[in-house]
CSV table of C-alpha atoms and ligand atoms in Angstrom, one decimal:
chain,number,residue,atom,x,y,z
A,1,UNK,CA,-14.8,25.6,131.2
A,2,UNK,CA,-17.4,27.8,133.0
A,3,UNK,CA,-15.1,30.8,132.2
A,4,UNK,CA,-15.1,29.9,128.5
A,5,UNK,CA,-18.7,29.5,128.7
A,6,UNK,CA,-19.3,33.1,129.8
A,7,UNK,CA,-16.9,35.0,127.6
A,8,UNK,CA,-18.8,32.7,124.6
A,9,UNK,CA,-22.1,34.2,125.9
A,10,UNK,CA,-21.0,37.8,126.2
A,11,UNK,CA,-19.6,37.9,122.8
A,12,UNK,CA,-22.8,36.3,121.1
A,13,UNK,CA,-25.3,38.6,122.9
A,14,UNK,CA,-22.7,41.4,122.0
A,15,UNK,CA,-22.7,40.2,118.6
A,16,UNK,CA,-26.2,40.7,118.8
A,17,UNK,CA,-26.9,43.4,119.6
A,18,UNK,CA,-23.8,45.2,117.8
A,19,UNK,CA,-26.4,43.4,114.7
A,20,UNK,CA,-29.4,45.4,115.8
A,21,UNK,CA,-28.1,48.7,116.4
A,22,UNK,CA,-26.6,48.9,112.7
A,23,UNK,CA,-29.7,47.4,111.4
A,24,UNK,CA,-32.0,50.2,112.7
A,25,UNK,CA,-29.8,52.8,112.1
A,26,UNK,CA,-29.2,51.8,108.2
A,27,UNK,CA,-32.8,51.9,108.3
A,28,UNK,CA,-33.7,55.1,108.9
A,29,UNK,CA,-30.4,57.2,108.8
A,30,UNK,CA,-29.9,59.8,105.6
A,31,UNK,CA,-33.7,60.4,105.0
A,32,UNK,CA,-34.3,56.2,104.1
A,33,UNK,CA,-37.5,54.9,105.3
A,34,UNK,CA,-38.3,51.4,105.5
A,35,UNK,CA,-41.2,52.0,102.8
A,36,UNK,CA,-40.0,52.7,99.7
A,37,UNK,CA,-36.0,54.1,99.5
A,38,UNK,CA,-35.4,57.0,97.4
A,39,UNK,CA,-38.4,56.9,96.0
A,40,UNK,CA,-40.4,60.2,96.1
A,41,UNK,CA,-43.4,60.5,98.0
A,42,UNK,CA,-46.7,62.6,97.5
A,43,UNK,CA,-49.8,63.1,99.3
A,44,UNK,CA,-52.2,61.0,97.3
A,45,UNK,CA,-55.2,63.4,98.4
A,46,UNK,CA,-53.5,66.5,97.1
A,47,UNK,CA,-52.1,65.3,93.6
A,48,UNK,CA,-53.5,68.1,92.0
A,49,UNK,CA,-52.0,70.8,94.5
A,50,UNK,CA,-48.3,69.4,93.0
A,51,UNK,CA,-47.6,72.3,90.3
A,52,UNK,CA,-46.0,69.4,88.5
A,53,UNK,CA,-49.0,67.2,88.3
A,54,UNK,CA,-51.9,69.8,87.8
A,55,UNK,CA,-51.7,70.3,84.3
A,56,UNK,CA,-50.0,66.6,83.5
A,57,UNK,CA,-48.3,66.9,80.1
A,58,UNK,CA,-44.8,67.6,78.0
A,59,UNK,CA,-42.9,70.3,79.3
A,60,UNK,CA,-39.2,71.3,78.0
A,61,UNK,CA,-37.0,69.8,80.9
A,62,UNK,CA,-34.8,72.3,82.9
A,63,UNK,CA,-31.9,69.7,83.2
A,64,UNK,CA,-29.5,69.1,80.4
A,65,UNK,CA,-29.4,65.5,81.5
A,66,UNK,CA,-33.7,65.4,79.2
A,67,UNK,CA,-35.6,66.8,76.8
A,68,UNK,CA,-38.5,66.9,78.4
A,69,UNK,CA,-40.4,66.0,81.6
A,70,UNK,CA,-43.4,64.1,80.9
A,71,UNK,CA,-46.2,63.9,84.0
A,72,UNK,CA,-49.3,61.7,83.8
A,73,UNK,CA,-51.8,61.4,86.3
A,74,UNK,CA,-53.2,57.7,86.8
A,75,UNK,CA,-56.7,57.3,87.9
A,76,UNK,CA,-59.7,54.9,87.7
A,77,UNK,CA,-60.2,54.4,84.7
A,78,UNK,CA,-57.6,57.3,82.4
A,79,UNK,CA,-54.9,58.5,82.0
A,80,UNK,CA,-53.9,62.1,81.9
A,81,UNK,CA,-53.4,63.5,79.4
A,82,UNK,CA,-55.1,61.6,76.8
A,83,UNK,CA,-52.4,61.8,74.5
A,84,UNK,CA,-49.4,63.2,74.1
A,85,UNK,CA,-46.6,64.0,71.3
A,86,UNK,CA,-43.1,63.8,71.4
A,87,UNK,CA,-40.8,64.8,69.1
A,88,UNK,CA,-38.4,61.6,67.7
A,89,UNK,CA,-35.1,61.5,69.3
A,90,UNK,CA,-36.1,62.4,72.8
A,91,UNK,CA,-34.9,61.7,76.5
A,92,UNK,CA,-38.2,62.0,78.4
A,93,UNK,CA,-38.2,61.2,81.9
A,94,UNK,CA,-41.7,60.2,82.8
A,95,UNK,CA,-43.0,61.1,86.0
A,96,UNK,CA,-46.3,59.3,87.1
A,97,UNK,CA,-48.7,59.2,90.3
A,98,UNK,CA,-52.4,58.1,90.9
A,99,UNK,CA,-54.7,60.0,93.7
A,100,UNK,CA,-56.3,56.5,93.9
A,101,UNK,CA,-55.4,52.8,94.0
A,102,UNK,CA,-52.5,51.0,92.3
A,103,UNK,CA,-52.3,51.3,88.6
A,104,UNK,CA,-49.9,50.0,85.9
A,105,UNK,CA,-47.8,51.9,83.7
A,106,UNK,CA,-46.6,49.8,80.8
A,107,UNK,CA,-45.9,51.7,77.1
A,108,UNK,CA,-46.1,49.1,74.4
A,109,UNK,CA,-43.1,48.4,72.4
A,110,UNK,CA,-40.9,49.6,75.0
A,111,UNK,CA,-39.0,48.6,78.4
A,112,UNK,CA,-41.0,51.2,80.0
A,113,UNK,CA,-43.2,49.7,82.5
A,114,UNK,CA,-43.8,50.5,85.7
A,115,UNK,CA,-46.0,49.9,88.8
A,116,UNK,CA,-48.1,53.5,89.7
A,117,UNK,CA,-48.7,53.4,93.6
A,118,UNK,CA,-50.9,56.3,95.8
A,119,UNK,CA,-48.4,58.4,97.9
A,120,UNK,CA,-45.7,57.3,95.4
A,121,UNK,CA,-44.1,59.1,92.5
A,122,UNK,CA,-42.9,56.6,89.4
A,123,UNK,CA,-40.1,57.8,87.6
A,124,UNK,CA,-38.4,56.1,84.5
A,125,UNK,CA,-36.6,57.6,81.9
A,126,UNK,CA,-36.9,56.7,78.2
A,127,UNK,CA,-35.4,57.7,74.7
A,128,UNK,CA,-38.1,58.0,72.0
A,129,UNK,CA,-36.1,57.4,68.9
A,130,UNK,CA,-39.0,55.2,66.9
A,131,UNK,CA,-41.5,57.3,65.5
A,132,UNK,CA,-44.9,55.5,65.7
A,133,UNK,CA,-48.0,55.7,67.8
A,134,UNK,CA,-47.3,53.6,71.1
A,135,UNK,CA,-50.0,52.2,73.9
A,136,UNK,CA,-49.8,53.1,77.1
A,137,UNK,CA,-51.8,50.5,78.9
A,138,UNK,CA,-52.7,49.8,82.9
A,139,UNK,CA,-51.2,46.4,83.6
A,140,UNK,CA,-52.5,46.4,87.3
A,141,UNK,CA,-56.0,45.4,88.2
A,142,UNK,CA,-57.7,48.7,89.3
A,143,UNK,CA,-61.2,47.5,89.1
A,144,UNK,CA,-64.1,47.7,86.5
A,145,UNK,CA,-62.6,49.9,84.1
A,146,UNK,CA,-59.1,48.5,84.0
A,147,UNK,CA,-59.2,47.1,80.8
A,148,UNK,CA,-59.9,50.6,78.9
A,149,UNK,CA,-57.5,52.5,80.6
A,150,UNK,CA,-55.1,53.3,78.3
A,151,UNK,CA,-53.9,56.4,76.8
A,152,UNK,CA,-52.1,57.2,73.1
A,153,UNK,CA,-47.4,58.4,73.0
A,154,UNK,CA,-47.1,59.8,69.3
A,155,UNK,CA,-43.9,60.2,69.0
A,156,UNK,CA,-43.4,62.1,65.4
A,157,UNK,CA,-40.7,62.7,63.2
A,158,UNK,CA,-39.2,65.4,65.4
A,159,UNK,CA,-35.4,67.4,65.1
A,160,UNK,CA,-33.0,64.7,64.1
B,7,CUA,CU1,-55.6,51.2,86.1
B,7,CUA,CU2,-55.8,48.8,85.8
């Protein structure tokens, strides 16, 4: 019995630690981080060093896969740009940071809605096939301003 009792210990402090050892190295092996998993990171002081995110706005995209890449800067209390247009019928993948604190990302009317964190870079990709003015609107609490930070998607009767 006291044999029995030792080879059941061994295998459940084996088991263990056989438990562990994958654990941490699932964590952390092929570039994953505990954090935030294949989601891009930024330096939240240096936002405006990212050639992507210096001049936020529509740009033609260079993958087939869009239309256009679409960058907005969040930040108490706008967003940048102001307003954009986008021609009807586009893929856009959006592309959003904040140098700041949390912010939302939610466009009216659509499934696009996502949460904007500092250090973080928000993707989503969206087809804009309504034409219409749509609301893009903070749906976090940032602070004093929240509630007029919003900024203006035209999208416009573009190339069918
Ligand atoms: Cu930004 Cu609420």
């Amino acid at each position: 019995m006291h044999k029995y009792e030792k080879i059941w210990l061994t295998f459940g402090t084996s088991a263990l630690v056989i438990f562990l050892v994958i654990l941490g190295i699932s964590a952390v092996h092929q570039g994953h981080s505990p954090a935030a998993s294949g989601i891009e990171t930024i330096n939240p002081e240096h936002v405006r060093d990212d050639a992507r995110f210096k001049e936020p706005g529509l740009y033609e995209a260079e993958s087939d896969e869009y239309d256009y890449e679409l960058y907005f800067v969040a930040s108490a209390f706008q967003y940048e740009p102001r307003e954009v247009e986008i021609p009807k019928g586009s893929r856009v993948r959006i592309h959003v940071t904040t140098p700041d604190v949390i912010h939302g990302f939610e466009i009216a009317q659509t499934n696009v809605n996502m949460m904007v964190e500092p250090g973080l870079i928000s993707k989503y990709t969206a087809n804009f096939n309504k034409e219409g003015e749509f609301l893009i609107i903070c749906n976090e609490y940032c602070g004093v301003g929240h509630t007029d930070m919003t900024s203006l998607i035209k999208v416009t009767g573009g190339e069918e």
